[in-house]
PDB file of C-alpha atoms in Angstrom:
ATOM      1  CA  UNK Q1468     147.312  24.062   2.520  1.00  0.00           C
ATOM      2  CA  UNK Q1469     149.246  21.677   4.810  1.00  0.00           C
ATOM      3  CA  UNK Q1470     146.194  19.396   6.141  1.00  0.00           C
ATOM      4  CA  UNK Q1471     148.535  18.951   9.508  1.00  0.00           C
ATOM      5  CA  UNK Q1472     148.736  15.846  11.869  1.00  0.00           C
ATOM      6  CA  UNK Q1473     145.837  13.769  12.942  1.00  0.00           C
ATOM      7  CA  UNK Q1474     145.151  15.174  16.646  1.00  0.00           C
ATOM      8  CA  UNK Q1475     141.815  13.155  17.144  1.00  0.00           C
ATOM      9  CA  UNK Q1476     141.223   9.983  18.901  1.00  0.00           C
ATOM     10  CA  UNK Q1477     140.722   6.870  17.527  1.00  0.00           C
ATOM     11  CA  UNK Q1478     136.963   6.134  17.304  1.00  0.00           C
ATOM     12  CA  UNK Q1479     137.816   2.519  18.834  1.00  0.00           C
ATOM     13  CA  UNK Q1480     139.427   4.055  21.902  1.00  0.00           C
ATOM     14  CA  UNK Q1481     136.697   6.772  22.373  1.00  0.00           C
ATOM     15  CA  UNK Q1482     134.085   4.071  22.265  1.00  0.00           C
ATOM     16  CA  UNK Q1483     136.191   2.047  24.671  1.00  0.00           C
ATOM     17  CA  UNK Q1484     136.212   4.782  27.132  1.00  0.00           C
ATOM     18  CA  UNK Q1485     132.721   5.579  26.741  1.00  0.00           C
ATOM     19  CA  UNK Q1486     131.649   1.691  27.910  1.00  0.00           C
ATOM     20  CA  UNK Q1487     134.172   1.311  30.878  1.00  0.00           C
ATOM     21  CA  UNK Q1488     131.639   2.407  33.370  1.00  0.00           C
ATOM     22  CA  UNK Q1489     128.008   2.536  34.420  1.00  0.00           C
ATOM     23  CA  UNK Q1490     126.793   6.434  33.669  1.00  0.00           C
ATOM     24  CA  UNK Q1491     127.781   7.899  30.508  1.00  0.00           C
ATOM     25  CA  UNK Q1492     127.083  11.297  28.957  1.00  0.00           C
ATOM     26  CA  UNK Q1493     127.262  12.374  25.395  1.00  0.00           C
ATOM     27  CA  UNK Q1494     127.338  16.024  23.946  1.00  0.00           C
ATOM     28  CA  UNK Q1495     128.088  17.706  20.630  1.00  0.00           C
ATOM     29  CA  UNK Q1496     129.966  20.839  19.935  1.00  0.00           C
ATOM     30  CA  UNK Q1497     127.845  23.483  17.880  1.00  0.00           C
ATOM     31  CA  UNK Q1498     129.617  24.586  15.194  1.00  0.00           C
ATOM     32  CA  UNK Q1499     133.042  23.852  15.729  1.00  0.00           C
ATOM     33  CA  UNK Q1500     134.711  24.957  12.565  1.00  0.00           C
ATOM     34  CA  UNK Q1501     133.113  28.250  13.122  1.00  0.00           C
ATOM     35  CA  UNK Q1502     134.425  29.191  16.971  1.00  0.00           C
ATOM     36  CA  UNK Q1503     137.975  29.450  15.413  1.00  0.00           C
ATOM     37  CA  UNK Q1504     139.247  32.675  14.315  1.00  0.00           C
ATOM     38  CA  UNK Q1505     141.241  32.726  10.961  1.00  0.00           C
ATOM     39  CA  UNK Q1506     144.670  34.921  11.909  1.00  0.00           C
ATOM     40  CA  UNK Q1507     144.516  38.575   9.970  1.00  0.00           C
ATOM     41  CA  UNK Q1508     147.260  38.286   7.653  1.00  0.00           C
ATOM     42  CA  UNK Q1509     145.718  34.848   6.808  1.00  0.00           C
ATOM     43  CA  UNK Q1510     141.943  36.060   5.170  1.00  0.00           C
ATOM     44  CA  UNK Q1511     142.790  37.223   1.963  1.00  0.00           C
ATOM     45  CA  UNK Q1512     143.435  33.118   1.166  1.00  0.00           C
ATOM     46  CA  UNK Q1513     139.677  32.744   1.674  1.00  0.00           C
ATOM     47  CA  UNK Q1514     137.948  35.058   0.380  1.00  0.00           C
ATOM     48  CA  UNK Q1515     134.953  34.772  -1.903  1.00  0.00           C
ATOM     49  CA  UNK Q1516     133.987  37.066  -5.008  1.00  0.00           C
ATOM     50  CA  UNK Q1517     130.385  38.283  -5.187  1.00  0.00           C
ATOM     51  CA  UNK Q1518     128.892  39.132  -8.306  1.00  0.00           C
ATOM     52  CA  UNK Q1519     125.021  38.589  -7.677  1.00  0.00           C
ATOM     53  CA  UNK Q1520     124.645  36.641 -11.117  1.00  0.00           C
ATOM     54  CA  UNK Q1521     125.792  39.955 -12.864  1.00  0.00           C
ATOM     55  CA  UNK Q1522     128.918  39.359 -14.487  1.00  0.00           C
ATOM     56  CA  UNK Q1523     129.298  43.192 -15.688  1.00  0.00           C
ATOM     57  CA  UNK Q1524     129.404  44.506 -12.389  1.00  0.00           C
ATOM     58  CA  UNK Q1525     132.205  44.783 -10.188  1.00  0.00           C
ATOM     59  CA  UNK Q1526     132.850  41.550  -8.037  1.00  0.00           C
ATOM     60  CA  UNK Q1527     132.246  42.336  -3.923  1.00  0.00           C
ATOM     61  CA  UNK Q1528     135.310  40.730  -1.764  1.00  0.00           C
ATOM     62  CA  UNK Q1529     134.714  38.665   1.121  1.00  0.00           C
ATOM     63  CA  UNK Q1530     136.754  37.685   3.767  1.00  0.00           C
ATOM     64  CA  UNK Q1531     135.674  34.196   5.877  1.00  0.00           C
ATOM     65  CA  UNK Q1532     137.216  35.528   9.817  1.00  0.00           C
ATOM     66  CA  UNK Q1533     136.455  31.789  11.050  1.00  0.00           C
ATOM     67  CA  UNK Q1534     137.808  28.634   9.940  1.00  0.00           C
ATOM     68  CA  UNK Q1535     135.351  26.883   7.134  1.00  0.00           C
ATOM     69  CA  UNK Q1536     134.074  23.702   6.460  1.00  0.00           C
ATOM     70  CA  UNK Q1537     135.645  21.702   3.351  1.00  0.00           C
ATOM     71  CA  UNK Q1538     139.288  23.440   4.385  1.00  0.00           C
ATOM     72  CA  UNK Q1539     141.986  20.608   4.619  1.00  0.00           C
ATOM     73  CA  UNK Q1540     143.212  21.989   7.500  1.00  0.00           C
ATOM     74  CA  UNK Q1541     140.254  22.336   9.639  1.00  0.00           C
ATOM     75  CA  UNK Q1542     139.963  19.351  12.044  1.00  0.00           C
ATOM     76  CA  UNK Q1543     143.419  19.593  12.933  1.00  0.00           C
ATOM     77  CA  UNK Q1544     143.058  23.466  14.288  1.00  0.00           C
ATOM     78  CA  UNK Q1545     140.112  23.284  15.579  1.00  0.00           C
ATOM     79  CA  UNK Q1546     141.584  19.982  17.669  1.00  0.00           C
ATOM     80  CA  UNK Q1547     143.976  21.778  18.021  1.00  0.00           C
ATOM     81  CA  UNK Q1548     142.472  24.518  19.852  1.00  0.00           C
ATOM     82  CA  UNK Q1549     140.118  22.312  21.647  1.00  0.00           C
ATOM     83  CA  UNK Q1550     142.947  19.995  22.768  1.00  0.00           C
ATOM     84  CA  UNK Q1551     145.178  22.873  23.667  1.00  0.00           C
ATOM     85  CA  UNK Q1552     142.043  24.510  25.837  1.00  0.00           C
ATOM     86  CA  UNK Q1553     141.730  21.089  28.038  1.00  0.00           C
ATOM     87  CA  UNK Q1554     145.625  21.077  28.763  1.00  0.00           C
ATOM     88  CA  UNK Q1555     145.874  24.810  29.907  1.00  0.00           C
ATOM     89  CA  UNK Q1556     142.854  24.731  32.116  1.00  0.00           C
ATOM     90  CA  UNK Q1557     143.064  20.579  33.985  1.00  0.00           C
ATOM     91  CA  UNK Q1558     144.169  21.948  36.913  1.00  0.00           C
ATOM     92  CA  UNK Q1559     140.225  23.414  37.484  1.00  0.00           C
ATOM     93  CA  UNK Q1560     138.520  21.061  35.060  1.00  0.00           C
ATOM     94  CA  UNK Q1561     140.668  18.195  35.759  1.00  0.00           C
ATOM     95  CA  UNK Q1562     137.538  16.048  34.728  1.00  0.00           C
ATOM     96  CA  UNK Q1563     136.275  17.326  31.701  1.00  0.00           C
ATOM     97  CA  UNK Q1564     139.927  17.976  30.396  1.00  0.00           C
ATOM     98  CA  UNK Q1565     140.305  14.150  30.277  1.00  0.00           C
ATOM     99  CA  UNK Q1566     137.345  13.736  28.307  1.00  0.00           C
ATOM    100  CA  UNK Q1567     138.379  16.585  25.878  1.00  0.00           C
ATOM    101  CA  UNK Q1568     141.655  14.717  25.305  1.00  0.00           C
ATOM    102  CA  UNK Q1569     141.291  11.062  25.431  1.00  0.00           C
ATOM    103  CA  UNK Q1570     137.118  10.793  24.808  1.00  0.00           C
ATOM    104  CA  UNK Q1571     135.957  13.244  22.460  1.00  0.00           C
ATOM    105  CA  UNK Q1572     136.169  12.250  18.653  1.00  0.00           C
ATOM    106  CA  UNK Q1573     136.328  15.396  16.664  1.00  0.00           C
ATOM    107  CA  UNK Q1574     132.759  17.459  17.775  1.00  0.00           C
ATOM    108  CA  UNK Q1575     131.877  14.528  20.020  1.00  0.00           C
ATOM    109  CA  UNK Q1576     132.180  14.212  23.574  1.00  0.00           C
ATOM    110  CA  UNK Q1577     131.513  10.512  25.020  1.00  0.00           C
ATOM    111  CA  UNK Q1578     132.924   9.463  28.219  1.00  0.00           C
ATOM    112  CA  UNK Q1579     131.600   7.532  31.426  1.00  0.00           C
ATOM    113  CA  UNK Q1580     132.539   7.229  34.828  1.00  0.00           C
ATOM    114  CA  UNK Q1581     131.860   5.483  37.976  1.00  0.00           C
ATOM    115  CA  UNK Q1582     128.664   7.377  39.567  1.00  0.00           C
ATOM    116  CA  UNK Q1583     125.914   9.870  38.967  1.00  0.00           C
ATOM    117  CA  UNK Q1584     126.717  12.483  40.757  1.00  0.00           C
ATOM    118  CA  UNK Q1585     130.253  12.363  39.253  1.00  0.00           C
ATOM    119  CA  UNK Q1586     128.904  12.696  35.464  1.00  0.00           C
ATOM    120  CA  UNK Q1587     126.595  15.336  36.896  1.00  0.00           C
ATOM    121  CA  UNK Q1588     130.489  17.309  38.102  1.00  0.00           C
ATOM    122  CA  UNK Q1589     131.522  15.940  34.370  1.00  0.00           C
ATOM    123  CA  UNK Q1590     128.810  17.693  32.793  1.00  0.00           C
ATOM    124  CA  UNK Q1591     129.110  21.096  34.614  1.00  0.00           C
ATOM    125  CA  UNK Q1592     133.061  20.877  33.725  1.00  0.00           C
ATOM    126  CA  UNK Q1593     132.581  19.906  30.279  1.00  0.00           C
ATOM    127  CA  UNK Q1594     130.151  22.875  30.026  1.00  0.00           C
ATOM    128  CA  UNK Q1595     132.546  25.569  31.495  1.00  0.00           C
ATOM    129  CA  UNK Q1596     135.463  24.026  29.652  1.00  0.00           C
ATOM    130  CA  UNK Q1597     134.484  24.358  26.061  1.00  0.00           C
ATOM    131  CA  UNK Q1598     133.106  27.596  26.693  1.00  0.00           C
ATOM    132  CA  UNK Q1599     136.733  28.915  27.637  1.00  0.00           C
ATOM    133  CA  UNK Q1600     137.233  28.243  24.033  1.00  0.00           C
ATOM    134  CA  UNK Q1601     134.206  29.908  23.247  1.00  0.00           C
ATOM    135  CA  UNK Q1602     132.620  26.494  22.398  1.00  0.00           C
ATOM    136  CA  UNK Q1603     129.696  25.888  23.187  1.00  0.00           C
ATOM    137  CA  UNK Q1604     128.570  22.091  23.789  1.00  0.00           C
ATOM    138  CA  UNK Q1605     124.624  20.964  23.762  1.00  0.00           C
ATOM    139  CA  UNK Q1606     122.913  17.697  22.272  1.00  0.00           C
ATOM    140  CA  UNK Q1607     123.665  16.221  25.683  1.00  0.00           C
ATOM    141  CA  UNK Q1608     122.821  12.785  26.808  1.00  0.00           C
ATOM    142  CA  UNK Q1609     123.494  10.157  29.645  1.00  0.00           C
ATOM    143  CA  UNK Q1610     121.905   6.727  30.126  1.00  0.00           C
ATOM    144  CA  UNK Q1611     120.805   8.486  34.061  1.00  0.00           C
ATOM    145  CA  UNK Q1612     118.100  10.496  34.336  1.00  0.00           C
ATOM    146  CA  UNK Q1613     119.095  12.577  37.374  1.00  0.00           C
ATOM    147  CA  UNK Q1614     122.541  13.673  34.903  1.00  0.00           C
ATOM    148  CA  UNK Q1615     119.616  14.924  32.555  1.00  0.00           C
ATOM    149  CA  UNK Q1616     117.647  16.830  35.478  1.00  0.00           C
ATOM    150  CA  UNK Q1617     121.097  19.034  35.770  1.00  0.00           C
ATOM    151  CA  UNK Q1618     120.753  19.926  31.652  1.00  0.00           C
ATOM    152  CA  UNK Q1619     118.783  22.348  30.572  1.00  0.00           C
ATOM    153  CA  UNK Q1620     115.781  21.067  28.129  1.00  0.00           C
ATOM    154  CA  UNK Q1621     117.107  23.272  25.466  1.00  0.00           C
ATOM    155  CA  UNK Q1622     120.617  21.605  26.025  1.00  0.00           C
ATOM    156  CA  UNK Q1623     119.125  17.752  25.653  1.00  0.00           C
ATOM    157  CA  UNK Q1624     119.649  15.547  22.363  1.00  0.00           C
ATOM    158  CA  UNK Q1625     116.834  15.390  20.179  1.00  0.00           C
ATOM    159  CA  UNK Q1626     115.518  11.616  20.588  1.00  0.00           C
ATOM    160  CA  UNK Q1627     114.456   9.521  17.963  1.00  0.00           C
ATOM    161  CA  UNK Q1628     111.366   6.809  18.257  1.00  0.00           C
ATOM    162  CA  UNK Q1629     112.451   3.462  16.608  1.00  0.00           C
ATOM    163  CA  UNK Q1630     109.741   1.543  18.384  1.00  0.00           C
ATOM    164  CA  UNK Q1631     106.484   1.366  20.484  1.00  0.00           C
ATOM    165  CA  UNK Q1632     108.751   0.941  23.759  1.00  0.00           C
ATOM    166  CA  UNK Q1633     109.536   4.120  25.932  1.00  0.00           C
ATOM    167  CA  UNK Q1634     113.203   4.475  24.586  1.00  0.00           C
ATOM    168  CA  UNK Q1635     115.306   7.342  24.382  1.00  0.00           C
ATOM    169  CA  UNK Q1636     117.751   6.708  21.554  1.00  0.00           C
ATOM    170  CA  UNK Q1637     119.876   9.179  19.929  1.00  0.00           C
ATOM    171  CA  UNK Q1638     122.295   9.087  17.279  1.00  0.00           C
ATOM    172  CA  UNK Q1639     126.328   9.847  18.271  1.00  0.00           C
ATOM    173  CA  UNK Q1640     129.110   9.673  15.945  1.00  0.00           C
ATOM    174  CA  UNK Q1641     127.217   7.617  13.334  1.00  0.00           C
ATOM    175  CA  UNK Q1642     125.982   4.811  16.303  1.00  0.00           C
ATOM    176  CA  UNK Q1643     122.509   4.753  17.338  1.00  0.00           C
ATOM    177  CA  UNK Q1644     122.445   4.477  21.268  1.00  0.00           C
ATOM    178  CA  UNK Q1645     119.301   3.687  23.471  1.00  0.00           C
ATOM    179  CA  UNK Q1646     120.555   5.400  26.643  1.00  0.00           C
ATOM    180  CA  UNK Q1647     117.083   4.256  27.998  1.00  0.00           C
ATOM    181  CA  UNK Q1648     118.922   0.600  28.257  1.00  0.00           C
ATOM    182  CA  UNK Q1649     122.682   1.760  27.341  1.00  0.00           C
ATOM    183  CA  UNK Q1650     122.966  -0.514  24.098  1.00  0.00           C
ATOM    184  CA  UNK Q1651     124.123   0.506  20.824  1.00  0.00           C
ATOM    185  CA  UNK Q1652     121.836  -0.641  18.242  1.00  0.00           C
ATOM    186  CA  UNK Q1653     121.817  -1.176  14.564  1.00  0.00           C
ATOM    187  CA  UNK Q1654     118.643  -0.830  12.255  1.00  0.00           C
ATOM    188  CA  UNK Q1655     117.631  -2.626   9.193  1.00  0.00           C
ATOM    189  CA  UNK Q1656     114.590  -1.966   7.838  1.00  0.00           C
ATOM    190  CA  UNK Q1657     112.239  -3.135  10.622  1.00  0.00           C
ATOM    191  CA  UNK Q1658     114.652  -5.206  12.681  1.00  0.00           C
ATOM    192  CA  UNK Q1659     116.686  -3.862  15.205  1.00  0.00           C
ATOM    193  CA  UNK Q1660     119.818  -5.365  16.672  1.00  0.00           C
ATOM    194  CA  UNK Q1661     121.391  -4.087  20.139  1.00  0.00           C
ATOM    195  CA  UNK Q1662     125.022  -4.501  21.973  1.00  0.00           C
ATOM    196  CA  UNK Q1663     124.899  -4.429  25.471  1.00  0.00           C
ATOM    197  CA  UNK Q1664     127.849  -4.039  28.026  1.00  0.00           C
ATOM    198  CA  UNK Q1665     128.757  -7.760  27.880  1.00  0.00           C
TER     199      UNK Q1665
END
């Protein structure tokens, strides 16, 4: 199978977007692979045989409907489909659209703007957008607390504890982030070294 073009971002620009400005907001896409339909005539190339351990019996045939993990092809349709989504629908999500297409890095969404109660509009656009798709995004997370007040608790990031200190840190495409003081940081062992804005 053709793998296709690369349709992602570059990691470097996404996290370049995602530091331009003060309030920032994260979220993950659940199951990605999974929310994109395999065409009809295309199943019987992925099908799996069944046999329950007894090789005298007659194999069951399965047909995978949704795109699977491992397949070559994958992250190009399903960027492809996510991409495709933001274009067709920026005249009413003009916001999250942007995000979709210039700051999200396969499942991740990380973008920032200029005030609160514009991330707040970002999340709420980012929300409706990749449901279109029938996407659903959740792990969210923003270094303001009144962005998290519009989430619901079942939609937040599960936070990890590296230290004593009231931190919320969460992990986002590989990069540990303390959104408590909006620095990336890097752990070794019991040391821990942060990147601010500067």
């Amino acid at each position: 199978i053709f793998a296709g073009p690369k349709l992602q971002r570059e990691l470097f620009d996404v996290l370049l977007r995602f530091k331009r400005n003060p309030v920032a907001v994260v979220c993950d896409i659940k199951e990605m692979y999974l929310q994109v339909e395999i065409e009809e005539s295309d199943r019987p190339w992925f099908r799996i045989l069944w046999r329950n351990i007894d090789i005298e019996r007659e194999p069951q045939v399965y047909e995978f409907s949704r795109v699977v993990f491992g397949k070559n092809s994958a992250p190009m349709e399903s960027q492809f489909v996510a991409q495709e989504n933001a274009r067709r629908n920026q005249a009413k999500y003009p916001l999250a659209a942007e995000t979709v297409l210039k700051s999200t890095y396969m499942d991740d969404s990380m973008d920032s703007v200029e005030t609160i109660e514009r991330d707040v509009e970002l999340y709420h656009q980012l929300s409706d957008l990749w449901g279109l798709s029938g996407m659903k995004a959740r792990k969210w997370m923003s270094n303001a607390a009144k962005v998290m007040e519009a989430v619901p608790e079942e939609g937040h990031a599960t936070e990890l504890r590296l230290n004593d200190k009231e931190e919320t840190i969460v992990k986002t495409l590989g990069i540990t982030w303390n959104s408590s003081e909006d620095v990336f940081a890097i752990c070794t062992g019991t040391e821990k070294y942060s990147s601010s804005n500067d």
